[in-house]
Coordinates of C-alpha atoms in Angstrom, one line a residue:
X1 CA 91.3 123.5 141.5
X2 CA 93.6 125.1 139.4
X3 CA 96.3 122.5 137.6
X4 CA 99.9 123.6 138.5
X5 CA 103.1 124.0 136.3
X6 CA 105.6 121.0 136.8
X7 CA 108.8 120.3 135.2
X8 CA 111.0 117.4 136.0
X9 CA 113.2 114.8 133.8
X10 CA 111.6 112.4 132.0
X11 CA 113.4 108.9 131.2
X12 CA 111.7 107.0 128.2
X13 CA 112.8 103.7 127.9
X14 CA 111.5 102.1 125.0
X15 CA 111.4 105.8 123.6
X16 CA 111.2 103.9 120.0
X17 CA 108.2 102.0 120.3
X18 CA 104.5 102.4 118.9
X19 CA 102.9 103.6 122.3
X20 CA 105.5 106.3 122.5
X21 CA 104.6 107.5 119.2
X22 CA 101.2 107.6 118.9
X23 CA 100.0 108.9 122.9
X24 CA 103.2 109.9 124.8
X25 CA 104.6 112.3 123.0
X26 CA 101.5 113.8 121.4
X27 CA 100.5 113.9 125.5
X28 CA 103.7 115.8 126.6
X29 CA 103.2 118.1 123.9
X30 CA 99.7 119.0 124.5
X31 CA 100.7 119.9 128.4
X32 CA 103.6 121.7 126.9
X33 CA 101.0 123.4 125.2
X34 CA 99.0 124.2 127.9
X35 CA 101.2 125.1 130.2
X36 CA 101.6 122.5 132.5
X37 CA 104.8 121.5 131.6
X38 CA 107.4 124.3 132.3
X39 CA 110.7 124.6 130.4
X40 CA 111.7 123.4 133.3
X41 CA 111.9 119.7 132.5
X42 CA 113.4 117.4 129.6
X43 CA 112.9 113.9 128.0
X44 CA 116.1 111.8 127.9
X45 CA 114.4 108.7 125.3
X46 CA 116.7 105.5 125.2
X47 CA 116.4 101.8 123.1
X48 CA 118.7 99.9 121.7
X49 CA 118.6 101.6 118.6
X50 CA 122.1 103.6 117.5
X51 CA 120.0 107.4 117.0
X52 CA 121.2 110.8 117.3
X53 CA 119.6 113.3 119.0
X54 CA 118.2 114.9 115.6
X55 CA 116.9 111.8 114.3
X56 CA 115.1 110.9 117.9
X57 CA 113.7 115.0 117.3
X58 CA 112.2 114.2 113.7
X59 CA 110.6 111.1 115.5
X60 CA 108.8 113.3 118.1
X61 CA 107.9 116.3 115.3
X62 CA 106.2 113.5 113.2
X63 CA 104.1 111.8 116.3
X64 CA 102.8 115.7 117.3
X65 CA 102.7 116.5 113.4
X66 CA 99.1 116.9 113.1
X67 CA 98.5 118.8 116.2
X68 CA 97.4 122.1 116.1
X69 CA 100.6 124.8 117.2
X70 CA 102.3 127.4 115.9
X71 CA 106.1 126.9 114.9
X72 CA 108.0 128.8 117.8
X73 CA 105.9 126.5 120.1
X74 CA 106.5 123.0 118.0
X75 CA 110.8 124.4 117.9
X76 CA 110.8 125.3 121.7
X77 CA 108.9 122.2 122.8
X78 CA 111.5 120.2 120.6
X79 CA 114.7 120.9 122.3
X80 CA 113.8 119.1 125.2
X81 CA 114.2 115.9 123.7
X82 CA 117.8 113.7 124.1
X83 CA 118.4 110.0 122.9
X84 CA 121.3 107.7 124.5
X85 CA 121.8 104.1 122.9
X86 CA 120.5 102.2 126.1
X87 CA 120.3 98.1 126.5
X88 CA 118.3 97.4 129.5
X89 CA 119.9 94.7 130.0
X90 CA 123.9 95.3 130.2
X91 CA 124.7 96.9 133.1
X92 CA 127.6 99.3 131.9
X93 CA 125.0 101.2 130.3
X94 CA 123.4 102.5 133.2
X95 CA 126.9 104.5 133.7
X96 CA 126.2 106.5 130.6
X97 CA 122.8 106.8 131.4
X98 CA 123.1 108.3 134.7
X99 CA 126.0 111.0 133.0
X100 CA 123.4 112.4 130.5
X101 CA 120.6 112.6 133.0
X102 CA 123.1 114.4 135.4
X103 CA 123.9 116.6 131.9
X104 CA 120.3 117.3 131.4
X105 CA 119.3 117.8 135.0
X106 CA 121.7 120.8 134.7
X107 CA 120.7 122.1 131.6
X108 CA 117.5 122.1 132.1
X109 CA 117.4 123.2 136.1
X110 CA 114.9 120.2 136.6
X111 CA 115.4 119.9 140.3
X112 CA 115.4 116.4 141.6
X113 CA 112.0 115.5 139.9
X114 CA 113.1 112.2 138.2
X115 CA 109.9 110.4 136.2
X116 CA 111.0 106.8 134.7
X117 CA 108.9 105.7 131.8
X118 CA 108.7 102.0 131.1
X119 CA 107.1 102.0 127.4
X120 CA 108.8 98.0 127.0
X121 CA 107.7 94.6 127.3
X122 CA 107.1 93.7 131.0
X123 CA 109.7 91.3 131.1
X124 CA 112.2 94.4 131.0
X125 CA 110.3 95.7 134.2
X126 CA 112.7 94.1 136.6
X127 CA 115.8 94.4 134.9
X128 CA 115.5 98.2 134.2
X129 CA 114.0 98.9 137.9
X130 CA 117.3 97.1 139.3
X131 CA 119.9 98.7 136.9
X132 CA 118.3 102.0 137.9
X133 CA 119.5 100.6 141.8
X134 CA 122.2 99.0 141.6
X135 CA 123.9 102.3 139.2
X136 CA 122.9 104.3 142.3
X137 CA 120.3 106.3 139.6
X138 CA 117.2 106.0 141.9
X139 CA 118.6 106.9 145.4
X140 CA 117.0 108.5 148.6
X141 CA 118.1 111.8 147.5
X142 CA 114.9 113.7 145.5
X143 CA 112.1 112.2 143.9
X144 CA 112.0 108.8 141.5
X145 CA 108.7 107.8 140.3
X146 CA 107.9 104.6 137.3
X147 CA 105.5 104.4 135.2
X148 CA 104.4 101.1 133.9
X149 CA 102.0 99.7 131.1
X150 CA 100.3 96.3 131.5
X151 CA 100.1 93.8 131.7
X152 CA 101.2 93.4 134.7
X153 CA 101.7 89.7 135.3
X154 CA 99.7 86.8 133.9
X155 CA 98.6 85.7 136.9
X156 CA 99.1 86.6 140.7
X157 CA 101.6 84.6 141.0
X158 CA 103.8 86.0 138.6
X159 CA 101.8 89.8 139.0
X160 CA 103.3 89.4 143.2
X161 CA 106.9 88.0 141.7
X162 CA 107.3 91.1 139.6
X163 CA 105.7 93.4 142.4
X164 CA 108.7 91.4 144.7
X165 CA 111.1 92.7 141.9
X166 CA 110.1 96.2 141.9
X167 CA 109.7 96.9 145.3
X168 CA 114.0 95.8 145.6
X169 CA 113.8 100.0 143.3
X170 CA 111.2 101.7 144.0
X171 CA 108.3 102.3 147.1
X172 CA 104.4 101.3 146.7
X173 CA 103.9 105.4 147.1
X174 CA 106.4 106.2 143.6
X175 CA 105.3 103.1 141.5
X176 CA 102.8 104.4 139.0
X177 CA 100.3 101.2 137.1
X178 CA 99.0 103.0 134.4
X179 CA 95.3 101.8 133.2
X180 CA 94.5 104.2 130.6
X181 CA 90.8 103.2 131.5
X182 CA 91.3 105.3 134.5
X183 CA 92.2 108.6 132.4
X184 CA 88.9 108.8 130.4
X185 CA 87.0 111.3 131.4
X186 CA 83.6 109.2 131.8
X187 CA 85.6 106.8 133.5
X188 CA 86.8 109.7 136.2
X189 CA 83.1 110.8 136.0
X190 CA 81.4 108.1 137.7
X191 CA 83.3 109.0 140.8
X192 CA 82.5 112.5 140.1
X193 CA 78.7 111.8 139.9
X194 CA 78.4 110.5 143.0
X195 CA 80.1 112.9 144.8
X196 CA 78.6 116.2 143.1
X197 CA 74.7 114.4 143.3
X198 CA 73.5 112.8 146.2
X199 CA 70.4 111.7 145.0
X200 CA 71.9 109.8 142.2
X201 CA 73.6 108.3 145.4
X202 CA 70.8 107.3 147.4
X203 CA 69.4 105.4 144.7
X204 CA 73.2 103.0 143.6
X205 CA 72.0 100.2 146.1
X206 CA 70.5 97.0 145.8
X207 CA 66.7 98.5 147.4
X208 CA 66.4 100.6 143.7
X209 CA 69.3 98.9 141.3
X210 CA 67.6 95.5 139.6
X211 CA 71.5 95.1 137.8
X212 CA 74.6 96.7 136.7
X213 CA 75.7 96.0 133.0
X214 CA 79.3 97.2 131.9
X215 CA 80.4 96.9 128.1
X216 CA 83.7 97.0 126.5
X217 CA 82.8 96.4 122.7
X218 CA 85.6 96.0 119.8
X219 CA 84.7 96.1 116.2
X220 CA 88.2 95.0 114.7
X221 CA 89.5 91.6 114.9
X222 CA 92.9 91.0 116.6
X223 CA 94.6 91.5 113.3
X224 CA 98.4 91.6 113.8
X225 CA 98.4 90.9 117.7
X226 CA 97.5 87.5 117.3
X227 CA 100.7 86.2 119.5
X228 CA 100.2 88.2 121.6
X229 CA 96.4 88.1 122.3
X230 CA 95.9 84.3 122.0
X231 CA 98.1 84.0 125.2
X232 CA 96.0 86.7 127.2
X233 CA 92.7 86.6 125.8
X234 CA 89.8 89.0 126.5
X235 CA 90.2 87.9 130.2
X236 CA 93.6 89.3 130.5
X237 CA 93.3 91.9 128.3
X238 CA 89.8 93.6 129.4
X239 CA 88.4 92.2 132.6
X240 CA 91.4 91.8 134.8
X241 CA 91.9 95.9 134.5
X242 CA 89.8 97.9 132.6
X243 CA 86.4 96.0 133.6
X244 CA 87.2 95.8 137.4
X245 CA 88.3 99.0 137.7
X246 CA 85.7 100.2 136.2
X247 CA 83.1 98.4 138.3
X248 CA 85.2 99.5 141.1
X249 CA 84.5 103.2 141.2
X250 CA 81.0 102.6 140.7
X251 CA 80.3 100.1 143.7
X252 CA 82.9 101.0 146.1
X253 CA 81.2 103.0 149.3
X254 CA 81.6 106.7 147.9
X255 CA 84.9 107.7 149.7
X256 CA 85.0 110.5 152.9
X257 CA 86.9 112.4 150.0
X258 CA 88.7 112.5 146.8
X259 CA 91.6 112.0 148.4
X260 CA 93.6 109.3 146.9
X261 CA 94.1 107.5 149.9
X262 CA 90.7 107.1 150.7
X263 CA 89.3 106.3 147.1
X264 CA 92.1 103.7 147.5
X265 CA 90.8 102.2 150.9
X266 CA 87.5 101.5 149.1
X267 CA 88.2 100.4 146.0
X268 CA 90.4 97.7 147.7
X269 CA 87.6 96.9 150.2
X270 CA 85.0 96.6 147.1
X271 CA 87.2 94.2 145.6
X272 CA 87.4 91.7 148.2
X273 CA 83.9 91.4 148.4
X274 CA 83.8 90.4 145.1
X275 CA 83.1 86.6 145.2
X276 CA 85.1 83.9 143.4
X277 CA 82.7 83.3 140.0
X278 CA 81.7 79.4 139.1
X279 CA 81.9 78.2 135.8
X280 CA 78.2 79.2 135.0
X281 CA 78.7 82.5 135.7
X282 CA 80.8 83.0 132.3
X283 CA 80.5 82.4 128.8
X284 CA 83.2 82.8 126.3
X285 CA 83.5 82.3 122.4
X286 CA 85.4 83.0 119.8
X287 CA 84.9 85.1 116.3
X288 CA 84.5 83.2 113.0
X289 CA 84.7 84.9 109.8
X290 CA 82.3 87.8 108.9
X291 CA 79.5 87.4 105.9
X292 CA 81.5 90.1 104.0
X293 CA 84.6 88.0 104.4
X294 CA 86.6 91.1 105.5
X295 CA 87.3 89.2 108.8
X296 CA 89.0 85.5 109.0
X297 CA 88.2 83.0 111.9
X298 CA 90.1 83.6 115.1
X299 CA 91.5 80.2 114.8
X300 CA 92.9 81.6 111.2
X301 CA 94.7 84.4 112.4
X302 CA 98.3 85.1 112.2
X303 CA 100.2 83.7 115.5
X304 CA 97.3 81.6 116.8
X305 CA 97.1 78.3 117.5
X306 CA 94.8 76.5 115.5
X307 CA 93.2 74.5 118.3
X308 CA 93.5 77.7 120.7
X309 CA 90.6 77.8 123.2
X310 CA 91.6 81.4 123.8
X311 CA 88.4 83.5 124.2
X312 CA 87.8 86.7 122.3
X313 CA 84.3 87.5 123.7
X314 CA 83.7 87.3 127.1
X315 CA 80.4 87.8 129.0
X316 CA 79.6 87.1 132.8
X317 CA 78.4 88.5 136.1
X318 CA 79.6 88.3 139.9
X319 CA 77.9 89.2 142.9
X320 CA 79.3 91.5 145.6
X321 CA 79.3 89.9 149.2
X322 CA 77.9 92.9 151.1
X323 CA 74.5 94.7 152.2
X324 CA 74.2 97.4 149.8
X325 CA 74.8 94.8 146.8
X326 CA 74.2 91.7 148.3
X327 CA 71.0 91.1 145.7
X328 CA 72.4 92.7 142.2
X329 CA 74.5 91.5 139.5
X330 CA 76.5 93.1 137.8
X331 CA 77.1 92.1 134.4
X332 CA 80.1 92.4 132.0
X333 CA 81.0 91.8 128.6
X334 CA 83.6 92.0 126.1
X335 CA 84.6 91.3 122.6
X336 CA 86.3 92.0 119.4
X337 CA 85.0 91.7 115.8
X338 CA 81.6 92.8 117.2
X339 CA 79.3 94.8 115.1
X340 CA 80.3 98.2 117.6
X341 CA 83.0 99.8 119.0
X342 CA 81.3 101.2 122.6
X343 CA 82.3 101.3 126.3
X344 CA 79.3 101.7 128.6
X345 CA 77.9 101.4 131.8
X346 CA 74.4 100.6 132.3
X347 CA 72.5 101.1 135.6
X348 CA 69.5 99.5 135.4
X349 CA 66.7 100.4 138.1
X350 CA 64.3 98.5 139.1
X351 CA 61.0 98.6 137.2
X352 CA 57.5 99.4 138.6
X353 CA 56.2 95.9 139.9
X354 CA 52.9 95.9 141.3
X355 CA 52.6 99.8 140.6
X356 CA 51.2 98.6 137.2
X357 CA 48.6 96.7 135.6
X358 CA 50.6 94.6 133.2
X359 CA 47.6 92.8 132.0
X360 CA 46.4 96.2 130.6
X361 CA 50.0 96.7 128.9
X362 CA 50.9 99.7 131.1
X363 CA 54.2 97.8 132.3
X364 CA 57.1 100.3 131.6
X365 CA 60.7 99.7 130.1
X366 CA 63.4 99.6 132.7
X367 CA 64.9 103.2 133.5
X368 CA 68.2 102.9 133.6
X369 CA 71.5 106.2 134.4
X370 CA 74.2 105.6 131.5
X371 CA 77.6 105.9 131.1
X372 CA 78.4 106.6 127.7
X373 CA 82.3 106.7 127.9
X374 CA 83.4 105.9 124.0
X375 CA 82.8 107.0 121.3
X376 CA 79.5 108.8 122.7
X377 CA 81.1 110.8 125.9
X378 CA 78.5 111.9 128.5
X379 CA 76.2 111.0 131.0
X380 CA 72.1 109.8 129.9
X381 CA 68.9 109.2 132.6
X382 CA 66.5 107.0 130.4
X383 CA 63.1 107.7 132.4
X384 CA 59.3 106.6 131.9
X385 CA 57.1 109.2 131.2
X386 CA 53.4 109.1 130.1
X387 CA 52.6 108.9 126.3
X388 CA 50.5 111.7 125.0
X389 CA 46.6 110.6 125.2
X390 CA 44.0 109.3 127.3
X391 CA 45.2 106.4 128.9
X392 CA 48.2 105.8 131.1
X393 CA 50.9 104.2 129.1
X394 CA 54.8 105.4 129.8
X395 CA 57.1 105.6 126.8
X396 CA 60.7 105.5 127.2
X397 CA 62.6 109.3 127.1
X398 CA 66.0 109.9 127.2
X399 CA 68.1 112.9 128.7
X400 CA 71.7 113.3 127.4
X401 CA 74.5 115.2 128.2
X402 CA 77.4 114.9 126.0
X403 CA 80.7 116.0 127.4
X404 CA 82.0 117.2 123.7
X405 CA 79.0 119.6 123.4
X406 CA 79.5 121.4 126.9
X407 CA 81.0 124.5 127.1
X408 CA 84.5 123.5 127.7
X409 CA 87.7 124.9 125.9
X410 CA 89.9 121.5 126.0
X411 CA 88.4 117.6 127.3
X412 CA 92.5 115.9 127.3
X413 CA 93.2 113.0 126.4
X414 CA 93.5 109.6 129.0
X415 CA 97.6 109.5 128.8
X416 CA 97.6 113.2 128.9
X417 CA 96.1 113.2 132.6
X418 CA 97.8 110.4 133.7
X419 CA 101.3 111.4 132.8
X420 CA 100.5 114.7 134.7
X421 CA 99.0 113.0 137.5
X422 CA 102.4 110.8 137.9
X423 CA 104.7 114.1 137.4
X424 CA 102.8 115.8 140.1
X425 CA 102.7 112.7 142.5
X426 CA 98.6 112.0 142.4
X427 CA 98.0 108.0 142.6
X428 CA 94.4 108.5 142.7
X429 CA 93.9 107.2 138.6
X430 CA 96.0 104.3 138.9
X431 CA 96.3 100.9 140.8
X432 CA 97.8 99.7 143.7
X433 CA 99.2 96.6 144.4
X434 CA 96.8 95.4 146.7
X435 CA 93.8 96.3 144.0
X436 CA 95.7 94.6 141.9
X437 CA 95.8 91.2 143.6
X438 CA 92.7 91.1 144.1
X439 CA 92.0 91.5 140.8
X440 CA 94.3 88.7 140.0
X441 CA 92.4 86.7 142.5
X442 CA 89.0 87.4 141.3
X443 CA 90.2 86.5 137.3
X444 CA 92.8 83.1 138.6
X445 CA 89.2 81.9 139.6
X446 CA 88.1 82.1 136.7
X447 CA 90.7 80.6 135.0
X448 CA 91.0 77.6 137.2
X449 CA 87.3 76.6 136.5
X450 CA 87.7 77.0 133.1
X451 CA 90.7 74.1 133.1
X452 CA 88.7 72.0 135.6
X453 CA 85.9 71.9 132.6
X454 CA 88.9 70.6 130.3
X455 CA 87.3 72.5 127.1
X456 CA 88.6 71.5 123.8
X457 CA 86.6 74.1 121.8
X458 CA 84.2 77.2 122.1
X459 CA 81.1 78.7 121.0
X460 CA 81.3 80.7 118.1
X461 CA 79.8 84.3 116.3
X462 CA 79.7 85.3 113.4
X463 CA 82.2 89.0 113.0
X464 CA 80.4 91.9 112.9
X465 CA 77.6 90.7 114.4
X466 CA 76.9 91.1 118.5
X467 CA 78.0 88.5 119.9
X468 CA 77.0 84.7 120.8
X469 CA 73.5 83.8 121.8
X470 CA 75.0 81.7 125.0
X471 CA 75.8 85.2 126.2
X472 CA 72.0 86.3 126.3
X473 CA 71.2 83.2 127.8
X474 CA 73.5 83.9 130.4
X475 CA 71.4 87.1 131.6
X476 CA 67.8 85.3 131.0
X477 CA 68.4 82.6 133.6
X478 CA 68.8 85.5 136.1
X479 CA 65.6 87.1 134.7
X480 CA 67.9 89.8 132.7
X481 CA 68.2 91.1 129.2
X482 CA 71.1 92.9 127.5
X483 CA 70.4 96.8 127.3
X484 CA 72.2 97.1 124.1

């Protein structure tokens, strides 16, 4: 399918902040680049910062400044880009917002494409989504579509209260949950693999599958975000999105089509089979200082309580309440200051049984299909084969693909799909509500058996190292062992 051009205006709020500088508008410009972004559209940034429209262009030309374009390119791109003085919170300034984006909207000929950007802390979410109502911005007339960055709630209490809020603004169909998880191109491969290979198909069910292992690996501490991260933990921060979703798209029935509607149906349906998890199905710890001393105990970092029980690893597994799972785990883990930065997902086939003489060492390794989605991208089929010689004895062989070595001109980046996906109205990479809640309902679980237990402290690991031994335990009582 061949991408189409789109243009449209673009409302940043929070156009001053990190995430804008380092993937939105290095994003843009690469669709500007390729171009999927006609001149037909323009960026209207706002904060509460007193900028001109020059100094809010020399912000943009340094965030793209090591990109790759010629100068005509880098100068047309450039004048799309307007600043206003905006607080979110005074309602007078939605006045003067709504004149520029009038101004701009006839400048520019962007139609009545309107795309609101919501680069701000969450607890902006409802105050900017009702100022863009009550000023009469977001109306019937043409299209109004928000994008918004987690987290989205801290539980699903307060996830359905702000989900109350923005429903007052905008409809289920034009409110855009971005999970950059969603935009990786692994990540959008799993779905594709199924589809395009029906023999890899047949075989994702508990009759071949022993268990599912998925792995979101960190090899920095939390460094600067301590007040932020000691309040969400890896919990929050990994498995209520990333790790769910993830494990969505590979358990889910395979949908009638791509269509997002139906991907959508049975993601949602895979989720509430999901069962509540117990207290033994976890284990969580928290980083102590590594031998070389170039990490400090969690407990030491800036912002954190000193007798937090906040977890920055995370391991566990839940079952899926239906036939073709019924029987397989699947596994999940998490962590930062571990000794690897890696995201994969392991599916681990069942091994030979009574097909071999064990007693005569001819018991196989476990094959196993791999997802390697970062920093390895591609797709790897670890199979038994026989060893060269006389006897029978398999050895372990690998087959790779590696998505940067195929013949592709361009692989873009996770923000630069999904901001085109929102301009062009595809919901099929991010989440819905309902997905959402029952991801909140799977994690609350969690968390409510974690303060029945009344925990005053946590196991520990040592930085840089791969994690705590609890967390193979965890896997050997089912029979299971860590692939990596």
């Amino acid at each position: 399918m061949t991408n189409k051009q789109v243009g449209g205006l673009i409302v940043m709020f929070g156009a001053a902040g990190d995430l804008a500088r380092r993937k939105l508008y290095p994003s843009l410009f690469r669709l500007y680049q390729r171009q999927l972004l006609s001149e037909n559209f323009a960026l209207l940034g706002n904060s509460r910062r007193e900028w001109t429209d020059d100094y809010f262009r020399d912000i943009v030309l340094d965030s793209i400044s090591d990109q790759e374009a010629d100068e005509e390119t880098i100068n047309n791109f450039i004048k799309h880009f307007f600043y206003t003085s905006h607080d979110a919170t005074q309602a007078d300034d939605y006045e003067h917002l709504n004149n520029e984006m009038v101004r701009l909207r006839n400048q520019f000929n962007t139609g009545e494409k309107n795309l609101y950007y919501l680069s701000t802390s969450p607890a902006l979410f409802p105050e900017i989504t009702q100022g863009l109502k009550d000023a009469e911005i977001v109306t019937d007339g043409g299209t109004h579509r928000v994008i918004l960055e987690k987290p989205f709630g801290t539980d699903l209490s307060s996830a359905k209260e702000l989900n109350d809020a923005l429903a007052i603004s905008f409809d289920e169909k034009d409110i855009y949950r971005i999970d950059h998880y969603l935009g990786k191109e692994m990540v959008q491969n799993i779905l594709a693999t199924r589809f395009f290979n029906p023999a890899v198909e047949a075989l994702l069910n508990q009759e071949f599958v022993s268990n599912i292992q998925i792995t979101l690996a960190e090899d920095m501490p939390v460094g600067s975000r301590g007040g932020y991260y000691d309040k969400s933990g890896a919990i929050r921060d990994m498995l209520q999105n990333h790790i769910l979703q993830v494990a969505t798209l590979l358990g889910m029935d395979l949908p009638a089509s791509p269509d997002q509607d139906d991907v959508h149906a049975n993601k949602l349906t895979f989720l509430k089979q999901i069962d509540s998890l117990t207290a033994k199905q976890t284990v969580r710890a928290q980083y102590l200082a590594s031998e070389d001393g170039e990490f400090i105990n969690y407990l030491e970092e800036n912002e954190v309580a000193p007798d937090s029980v906040t977890e920055t690893y995370l391991a566990g597994y839940f079952q899926v309440n239906n036939d073709r799972w019924g029987q397989v785990p699947f596994y999940f883990k998490t962590g930062k200051a571990l000794d690897d930065k890696r995201t994969t997902v392991e599916i681990v086939l069942k091994d030979a049984g009574d097909k071999t003489d064990i007693d005569k060492g001819c018991n196989p390794s476990q094959s196993r299909i791999t997802f390697n989605i970062q920093p390895e991208t591609g797709l790897a089929f670890n199979l038994n084969q026989k060893l060269p010689g006389e006897e029978l004895l398999p050895t372990m062989v690998s087959i790779n693909s590696n998505v940067d070595e195929l013949n592709v001109a361009y692989v873009p980046d996770a923000y630069e799909k999904l901001i085109y996906d929102a301009l062009i109205g595809d919901q099929t990479n991010f989440s819905t509500w309902d997905e959402l809640a029952e991801q909140w309902r799977i994690v609350d679980s969690i968390i409510a058996n974690w303060k029945n237990a009344g925990t005053k402290t946590l196991p520990t690991y040592i930085g840089k190292t791969r994690g705590p031994k609890e967390a193979d335990e965890l896997l050997r009582q089912n029979g299971h062992v860590w692939v990596k």
